[in-house]
PDB file of C-alpha atoms in Angstrom:
ATOM      1  CA  GLY A 105      98.735 -69.365-195.026  1.00 53.00           C
ATOM      2  CA  ASP A 106      95.437 -69.110-192.994  1.00 57.00           C
ATOM      3  CA  PRO A 107      94.300 -72.566-193.062  1.00 52.00           C
ATOM      4  CA  ARG A 108      90.489 -71.127-192.915  1.00 58.00           C
ATOM      5  CA  THR A 109      91.115 -69.465-196.274  1.00 57.00           C
ATOM      6  CA  VAL A 110      89.026 -71.447-199.260  1.00 56.00           C
ATOM      7  CA  ASN A 111      90.097 -70.977-202.410  1.00 60.00           C
ATOM      8  CA  TYR A 112      87.086 -71.419-205.167  1.00 56.00           C
ATOM      9  CA  PRO A 113      87.572 -72.270-208.525  1.00 60.00           C
ATOM     10  CA  GLN A 114      87.172 -69.594-211.135  1.00 67.00           C
ATOM     11  CA  LEU A 115      83.994 -70.058-213.066  1.00 65.00           C
ATOM     12  CA  PRO A 116      82.932 -68.691-216.291  1.00 63.00           C
ATOM     13  CA  ALA A 117      80.504 -65.769-216.052  1.00 63.00           C
ATOM     14  CA  LEU A 118      76.642 -66.865-216.649  1.00 60.00           C
ATOM     15  CA  PRO A 119      75.496 -65.674-220.004  1.00 59.00           C
ATOM     16  CA  ILE A 120      73.253 -62.763-219.681  1.00 58.00           C
ATOM     17  CA  THR A 121      71.040 -63.435-222.885  1.00 60.00           C
ATOM     18  CA  VAL A 122      69.099 -66.624-223.462  1.00 57.00           C
ATOM     19  CA  ASP A 123      68.752 -68.382-226.876  1.00 60.00           C
ATOM     20  CA  ALA A 124      65.921 -67.413-228.568  1.00 59.00           C
ATOM     21  CA  ASN A 125      65.134 -70.932-230.005  1.00 59.00           C
ATOM     22  CA  ILE A 126      65.334 -72.242-226.326  1.00 57.00           C
ATOM     23  CA  VAL A 127      62.586 -69.454-225.229  1.00 54.00           C
ATOM     24  CA  GLN A 128      60.606 -70.820-228.159  1.00 59.00           C
ATOM     25  CA  GLU A 129      61.016 -74.442-227.287  1.00 58.00           C
ATOM     26  CA  ALA A 130      59.977 -73.533-223.579  1.00 55.00           C
ATOM     27  CA  ILE A 131      56.586 -71.413-224.878  1.00 57.00           C
ATOM     28  CA  SER A 132      55.795 -74.642-227.138  1.00 58.00           C
ATOM     29  CA  PHE A 133      56.050 -77.033-224.255  1.00 54.00           C
ATOM     30  CA  LEU A 134      54.023 -74.602-222.069  1.00 53.00           C
ATOM     31  CA  SER A 135      51.209 -74.277-224.301  1.00 50.00           C
ATOM     32  CA  ARG A 136      51.107 -77.565-226.298  1.00 53.00           C
ATOM     33  CA  THR A 137      48.342 -79.090-224.036  1.00 59.00           C
ATOM     34  CA  GLY A 138      45.196 -77.250-222.511  1.00 86.00           C
ATOM     35  CA  LEU A 139      43.751 -78.378-219.358  1.00 94.00           C
ATOM     36  CA  LEU A 140      40.151 -79.963-219.443  1.00 95.00           C
ATOM     37  CA  ILE A 141      37.137 -77.805-217.879  1.00 97.00           C
ATOM     38  CA  GLU A 142      34.548 -80.508-216.849  1.00 96.00           C
ATOM     39  CA  PRO A 143      31.050 -79.383-217.043  1.00 96.00           C
ATOM     40  CA  ARG A 144      28.879 -79.433-214.097  1.00 97.00           C
ATOM     41  CA  LYS A 145      25.716 -81.710-214.439  1.00 97.00           C
ATOM     42  CA  MET A 146      23.920 -80.945-211.180  1.00 97.00           C
ATOM     43  CA  TRP A 147      22.816 -77.937-209.325  1.00 97.00           C
ATOM     44  CA  PRO A 148      24.151 -77.753-205.573  1.00 94.00           C
ATOM     45  CA  SER A 149      22.135 -80.397-203.516  1.00 92.00           C
ATOM     46  CA  GLY A 150      19.146 -79.490-201.406  1.00 91.00           C
ATOM     47  CA  LEU A 151      17.657 -75.981-202.664  1.00 91.00           C
ATOM     48  CA  GLY A 152      19.924 -75.651-205.500  1.00 95.00           C
ATOM     49  CA  LEU A 153      19.942 -71.891-206.698  1.00 96.00           C
ATOM     50  CA  PRO A 154      16.944 -70.434-205.186  1.00 96.00           C
ATOM     51  CA  ILE A 155      17.040 -67.058-206.610  1.00 96.00           C
ATOM     52  CA  TYR A 156      17.221 -68.704-210.290  1.00 97.00           C
ATOM     53  CA  GLY A 157      14.646 -71.215-209.187  1.00 97.00           C
ATOM     54  CA  VAL A 158      16.930 -74.551-210.327  1.00 97.00           C
ATOM     55  CA  MET A 159      17.651 -77.487-208.664  1.00 97.00           C
ATOM     56  CA  GLY A 160      18.616 -81.091-209.354  1.00 97.00           C
ATOM     57  CA  ARG A 161      19.875 -82.287-212.622  1.00 98.00           C
ATOM     58  CA  ILE A 162      20.957 -79.644-215.246  1.00 98.00           C
ATOM     59  CA  PRO A 163      19.382 -80.445-218.290  1.00 97.00           C
ATOM     60  CA  THR A 164      21.729 -81.796-220.941  1.00 97.00           C
ATOM     61  CA  ASN A 165      21.000 -78.958-223.439  1.00 97.00           C
ATOM     62  CA  ASN A 166      21.351 -76.644-220.551  1.00 98.00           C
ATOM     63  CA  GLN A 167      24.928 -77.467-219.649  1.00 98.00           C
ATOM     64  CA  ALA A 168      28.302 -76.064-220.811  1.00 98.00           C
ATOM     65  CA  HIS A 169      30.262 -78.423-223.063  1.00 98.00           C
ATOM     66  CA  GLU A 170      33.737 -79.480-221.901  1.00 97.00           C
ATOM     67  CA  GLY A 171      36.080 -76.431-221.699  1.00 98.00           C
ATOM     68  CA  ILE A 172      39.933 -75.639-221.897  1.00 97.00           C
ATOM     69  CA  ALA A 173      42.051 -73.867-219.587  1.00 97.00           C
ATOM     70  CA  LEU A 174      45.691 -72.399-220.625  1.00 96.00           C
ATOM     71  CA  SER A 175      47.566 -73.007-217.259  1.00 95.00           C
ATOM     72  CA  ILE A 176      47.271 -73.673-213.902  1.00 94.00           C
ATOM     73  CA  TRP A 177      46.778 -70.646-211.618  1.00 93.00           C
ATOM     74  CA  GLY A 178      50.181 -69.016-210.538  1.00 86.00           C
ATOM     75  CA  ASP A 179      52.113 -72.030-212.185  1.00 89.00           C
ATOM     76  CA  SER A 180      55.671 -71.132-213.558  1.00 85.00           C
ATOM     77  CA  GLY A 181      54.445 -71.323-217.040  1.00 87.00           C
ATOM     78  CA  TRP A 182      51.769 -69.279-218.627  1.00 93.00           C
ATOM     79  CA  GLY A 183      49.785 -69.088-214.772  1.00 94.00           C
ATOM     80  CA  LYS A 184      52.622 -66.510-213.804  1.00 94.00           C
ATOM     81  CA  VAL A 185      51.990 -64.341-216.754  1.00 95.00           C
ATOM     82  CA  VAL A 186      48.224 -64.439-216.061  1.00 96.00           C
ATOM     83  CA  LYS A 187      48.632 -63.706-212.443  1.00 95.00           C
ATOM     84  CA  ARG A 188      50.821 -60.938-213.217  1.00 96.00           C
ATOM     85  CA  GLY A 189      48.321 -59.490-215.806  1.00 97.00           C
ATOM     86  CA  ARG A 190      45.487 -59.663-213.478  1.00 96.00           C
ATOM     87  CA  TYR A 191      46.776 -58.138-210.436  1.00 94.00           C
ATOM     88  CA  GLU A 192      49.865 -56.223-211.471  1.00 95.00           C
ATOM     89  CA  ASP A 193      49.285 -55.099-215.038  1.00 96.00           C
ATOM     90  CA  GLN A 194      45.584 -55.218-215.044  1.00 96.00           C
ATOM     91  CA  TYR A 195      45.722 -56.280-218.609  1.00 97.00           C
ATOM     92  CA  PHE A 196      46.522 -59.439-220.255  1.00 98.00           C
ATOM     93  CA  ASN A 197      48.989 -58.915-222.888  1.00 97.00           C
ATOM     94  CA  ASP A 198      48.886 -59.971-226.750  1.00 96.00           C
ATOM     95  CA  GLN A 199      51.232 -62.883-225.872  1.00 95.00           C
ATOM     96  CA  LEU A 200      48.274 -64.714-223.965  1.00 96.00           C
ATOM     97  CA  VAL A 201      46.157 -63.904-226.755  1.00 97.00           C
ATOM     98  CA  ASP A 202      48.497 -65.547-229.371  1.00 96.00           C
ATOM     99  CA  VAL A 203      48.708 -68.629-227.041  1.00 95.00           C
ATOM    100  CA  CYS A 204      45.229 -68.746-226.571  1.00 97.00           C
ATOM    101  CA  VAL A 205      44.741 -68.560-230.504  1.00 96.00           C
ATOM    102  CA  ALA A 206      47.168 -71.501-231.026  1.00 95.00           C
ATOM    103  CA  MET A 207      45.564 -73.564-228.231  1.00 96.00           C
ATOM    104  CA  PHE A 208      41.733 -73.113-229.685  1.00 96.00           C
ATOM    105  CA  LYS A 209      43.058 -74.474-232.994  1.00 95.00           C
ATOM    106  CA  LYS A 210      44.413 -77.278-231.624  1.00 94.00           C
ATOM    107  CA  TRP A 211      41.615 -77.556-229.244  1.00 95.00           C
ATOM    108  CA  ASN A 212      39.179 -77.450-232.630  1.00 96.00           C
ATOM    109  CA  PRO A 213      35.815 -77.924-230.723  1.00 97.00           C
ATOM    110  CA  GLN A 214      33.147 -79.181-233.011  1.00 98.00           C
ATOM    111  CA  PRO A 215      30.577 -77.448-233.960  1.00 97.00           C
ATOM    112  CA  THR A 216      32.696 -74.462-234.071  1.00 98.00           C
ATOM    113  CA  PRO A 217      31.960 -71.517-232.104  1.00 98.00           C
ATOM    114  CA  THR A 218      30.518 -68.672-234.432  1.00 98.00           C
ATOM    115  CA  TRP A 219      30.778 -65.740-231.754  1.00 98.00           C
ATOM    116  CA  VAL A 220      32.537 -65.022-228.579  1.00 98.00           C
ATOM    117  CA  THR A 221      31.181 -63.621-225.284  1.00 98.00           C
ATOM    118  CA  CYS A 222      32.817 -63.287-221.837  1.00 98.00           C
ATOM    119  CA  ILE A 223      31.856 -63.528-218.012  1.00 98.00           C
ATOM    120  CA  PRO A 224      31.275 -60.076-216.686  1.00 96.00           C
ATOM    121  CA  SER A 225      32.810 -58.621-213.614  1.00 93.00           C
ATOM    122  CA  LEU A 226      32.193 -55.504-211.489  1.00 92.00           C
ATOM    123  CA  ARG A 227      35.569 -55.851-209.897  1.00 90.00           C
ATOM    124  CA  HIS A 228      37.676 -55.792-213.028  1.00 92.00           C
ATOM    125  CA  PRO A 229      34.967 -54.513-215.401  1.00 95.00           C
ATOM    126  CA  ASP A 230      37.345 -53.966-218.549  1.00 97.00           C
ATOM    127  CA  LEU A 231      40.196 -56.996-217.901  1.00 98.00           C
ATOM    128  CA  VAL A 232      38.249 -59.897-219.505  1.00 98.00           C
ATOM    129  CA  PRO A 233      35.990 -58.313-222.043  1.00 98.00           C
ATOM    130  CA  ASN A 234      39.291 -56.282-223.290  1.00 98.00           C
ATOM    131  CA  PHE A 235      41.220 -60.010-223.731  1.00 98.00           C
ATOM    132  CA  ALA A 236      37.877 -61.534-225.088  1.00 98.00           C
ATOM    133  CA  LEU A 237      37.399 -58.875-227.931  1.00 98.00           C
ATOM    134  CA  ARG A 238      41.276 -59.076-228.795  1.00 98.00           C
ATOM    135  CA  LEU A 239      40.908 -62.861-228.988  1.00 98.00           C
ATOM    136  CA  ALA A 240      37.798 -62.532-230.821  1.00 98.00           C
ATOM    137  CA  GLN A 241      39.109 -60.518-233.214  1.00 98.00           C
ATOM    138  CA  GLN A 242      42.246 -63.031-233.620  1.00 98.00           C
ATOM    139  CA  LEU A 243      39.617 -65.893-234.337  1.00 98.00           C
ATOM    140  CA  GLN A 244      37.803 -63.536-236.696  1.00 98.00           C
ATOM    141  CA  LEU A 245      34.383 -63.908-234.806  1.00 98.00           C
ATOM    142  CA  PRO A 246      32.135 -61.409-233.739  1.00 98.00           C
ATOM    143  CA  PHE A 247      31.916 -60.424-229.873  1.00 98.00           C
ATOM    144  CA  HIS A 248      28.963 -59.747-228.101  1.00 98.00           C
ATOM    145  CA  MET A 249      28.831 -58.445-224.400  1.00 98.00           C
ATOM    146  CA  VAL A 250      25.629 -60.284-223.826  1.00 98.00           C
ATOM    147  CA  LEU A 251      25.776 -61.254-219.739  1.00 98.00           C
ATOM    148  CA  GLU A 252      26.329 -58.684-217.015  1.00 97.00           C
ATOM    149  CA  LYS A 253      26.908 -58.705-213.262  1.00 95.00           C
ATOM    150  CA  THR A 254      24.201 -57.714-211.281  1.00 91.00           C
ATOM    151  CA  ALA A 255      25.813 -57.380-207.853  1.00 81.00           C
ATOM    152  CA  HIS A 256      29.036 -57.883-206.344  1.00 76.00           C
ATOM    153  CA  THR A 257      30.344 -61.264-204.876  1.00 74.00           C
ATOM    154  CA  LYS A 258      33.223 -62.416-203.189  1.00 70.00           C
ATOM    155  CA  GLU A 259      35.993 -64.211-204.892  1.00 69.00           C
ATOM    156  CA  GLN A 260      35.288 -67.893-205.526  1.00 61.00           C
ATOM    157  CA  LYS A 261      38.525 -68.565-203.912  1.00 64.00           C
ATOM    158  CA  SER A 262      37.463 -67.383-200.476  1.00 62.00           C
ATOM    159  CA  MET A 263      34.489 -69.659-200.336  1.00 63.00           C
ATOM    160  CA  ALA A 264      34.873 -72.679-198.065  1.00 62.00           C
ATOM    161  CA  ASN A 265      33.066 -75.430-200.403  1.00 81.00           C
ATOM    162  CA  SER A 266      31.296 -75.974-203.563  1.00 83.00           C
ATOM    163  CA  THR A 267      27.646 -75.007-202.321  1.00 85.00           C
ATOM    164  CA  GLN A 268      29.018 -71.866-201.215  1.00 87.00           C
ATOM    165  CA  GLN A 269      30.638 -71.095-203.866  1.00 88.00           C
ATOM    166  CA  ALA A 270      27.281 -71.743-206.114  1.00 91.00           C
ATOM    167  CA  ARG A 271      25.370 -69.612-203.860  1.00 90.00           C
ATOM    168  CA  ASN A 272      27.937 -66.990-203.958  1.00 89.00           C
ATOM    169  CA  ILE A 273      27.029 -66.145-207.803  1.00 92.00           C
ATOM    170  CA  ASP A 274      23.141 -67.119-207.264  1.00 94.00           C
ATOM    171  CA  GLY A 275      21.161 -64.368-209.082  1.00 94.00           C
ATOM    172  CA  SER A 276      24.394 -62.229-209.897  1.00 94.00           C
ATOM    173  CA  LEU A 277      24.724 -62.678-213.701  1.00 97.00           C
ATOM    174  CA  ARG A 278      21.942 -61.951-216.297  1.00 97.00           C
ATOM    175  CA  LEU A 279      21.475 -61.470-219.871  1.00 97.00           C
ATOM    176  CA  ASN A 280      21.437 -57.787-221.075  1.00 95.00           C
ATOM    177  CA  CYS A 281      19.947 -58.504-224.444  1.00 92.00           C
ATOM    178  CA  PRO A 282      16.295 -59.670-225.791  1.00 89.00           C
ATOM    179  CA  SER A 283      17.916 -62.183-228.273  1.00 93.00           C
ATOM    180  CA  LEU A 284      21.078 -63.896-228.617  1.00 97.00           C
ATOM    181  CA  PRO A 285      23.380 -64.154-231.426  1.00 97.00           C
ATOM    182  CA  HIS A 286      22.681 -67.737-233.550  1.00 95.00           C
ATOM    183  CA  GLY A 287      25.072 -70.608-233.224  1.00 97.00           C
ATOM    184  CA  PRO A 288      27.772 -72.047-230.807  1.00 98.00           C
ATOM    185  CA  VAL A 289      29.716 -69.538-228.452  1.00 98.00           C
ATOM    186  CA  LEU A 290      33.107 -69.303-227.122  1.00 98.00           C
ATOM    187  CA  LEU A 291      32.803 -67.904-223.658  1.00 98.00           C
ATOM    188  CA  VAL A 292      35.637 -66.480-222.206  1.00 98.00           C
ATOM    189  CA  ASP A 293      36.935 -66.038-218.450  1.00 98.00           C
ATOM    190  CA  ASP A 294      40.153 -65.427-216.591  1.00 97.00           C
ATOM    191  CA  ILE A 295      40.352 -67.983-213.899  1.00 96.00           C
ATOM    192  CA  VAL A 296      38.298 -71.191-213.563  1.00 96.00           C
ATOM    193  CA  ASN A 297      37.646 -72.115-210.000  1.00 92.00           C
ATOM    194  CA  SER A 298      34.642 -73.952-208.982  1.00 91.00           C
ATOM    195  CA  GLY A 299      33.188 -74.243-212.484  1.00 95.00           C
ATOM    196  CA  TRP A 300      29.985 -72.586-211.316  1.00 95.00           C
ATOM    197  CA  THR A 301      30.294 -69.440-213.023  1.00 96.00           C
ATOM    198  CA  PHE A 302      30.559 -70.857-216.295  1.00 98.00           C
ATOM    199  CA  THR A 303      27.687 -73.504-215.220  1.00 98.00           C
ATOM    200  CA  VAL A 304      25.266 -70.549-214.453  1.00 98.00           C
ATOM    201  CA  ALA A 305      26.480 -68.623-217.564  1.00 98.00           C
ATOM    202  CA  ALA A 306      25.661 -71.509-219.831  1.00 98.00           C
ATOM    203  CA  TRP A 307      22.365 -71.950-218.404  1.00 98.00           C
ATOM    204  CA  LEU A 308      21.687 -68.604-219.000  1.00 98.00           C
ATOM    205  CA  LEU A 309      22.608 -68.666-222.444  1.00 98.00           C
ATOM    206  CA  ARG A 310      21.293 -71.888-223.586  1.00 98.00           C
ATOM    207  CA  SER A 311      17.876 -71.692-221.799  1.00 97.00           C
ATOM    208  CA  HIS A 312      17.502 -68.367-223.539  1.00 96.00           C
ATOM    209  CA  GLY A 313      17.807 -69.978-226.868  1.00 95.00           C
ATOM    210  CA  GLY A 314      21.705 -69.856-227.102  1.00 96.00           C
ATOM    211  CA  GLY A 315      23.671 -72.384-228.848  1.00 97.00           C
ATOM    212  CA  ILE A 316      26.267 -74.743-227.513  1.00 98.00           C
ATOM    213  CA  VAL A 317      28.552 -73.123-225.079  1.00 98.00           C
ATOM    214  CA  TRP A 318      32.445 -73.485-224.976  1.00 98.00           C
ATOM    215  CA  PRO A 319      34.293 -72.359-222.264  1.00 98.00           C
ATOM    216  CA  ILE A 320      37.700 -71.197-222.573  1.00 98.00           C
ATOM    217  CA  ALA A 321      39.549 -69.747-219.549  1.00 98.00           C
ATOM    218  CA  LEU A 322      43.550 -68.320-218.861  1.00 97.00           C
ATOM    219  CA  SER A 323      44.065 -70.341-215.590  1.00 97.00           C
ATOM    220  CA  LYS A 324      42.387 -72.800-213.645  1.00 96.00           C
ATOM    221  CA  THR A 325      42.765 -73.196-209.894  1.00 93.00           C
ATOM    222  CA  GLY A 326      44.137 -76.798-208.606  1.00 71.00           C
TER     223      GLY A 326
END
């Protein structure tokens, strides 16, 4: 025979279905821990945020509390599902709602939130509010859209450094209601990058009489 001929072993065909228990174990593994979102305690050095007129240390009672994120952006677990929801489907599916409910219950922030709101966007106006509303319904909490975006801003990931990221949103958020619901609030966003958006939103809420702010995000970059 031809010496160049290679006889490969006959291997059994790979299964085309996946055991449901293995899938559930994988889901449980990927969702068993949330990623900490550290609150910022200082405004950017120098001028701070001049449009809002704030600089230096953020008063403790105007800071966000520690938050939680479901995934690392784009990772092979939930991060991939979040990325697809944002850029392909433009909708975060109910599986993400369910896993965030489970994550929230394990997190169990105290004092527990009594209502839910979210970070607004002009680029994707319905994406996060739709998700936050379904999350609120599952948690049996009222949802109130109390924040609005007043100007288009570049995506935070395109900014060169933290100060640029902070100045990028200076003046771009405001409250759209004369009074806020009472009690601690769960503040929802899809992606947390620098943390400045949560910081500004929490400052707006708390400095206008709002309760403790608990941030929760679907993904965290880096």
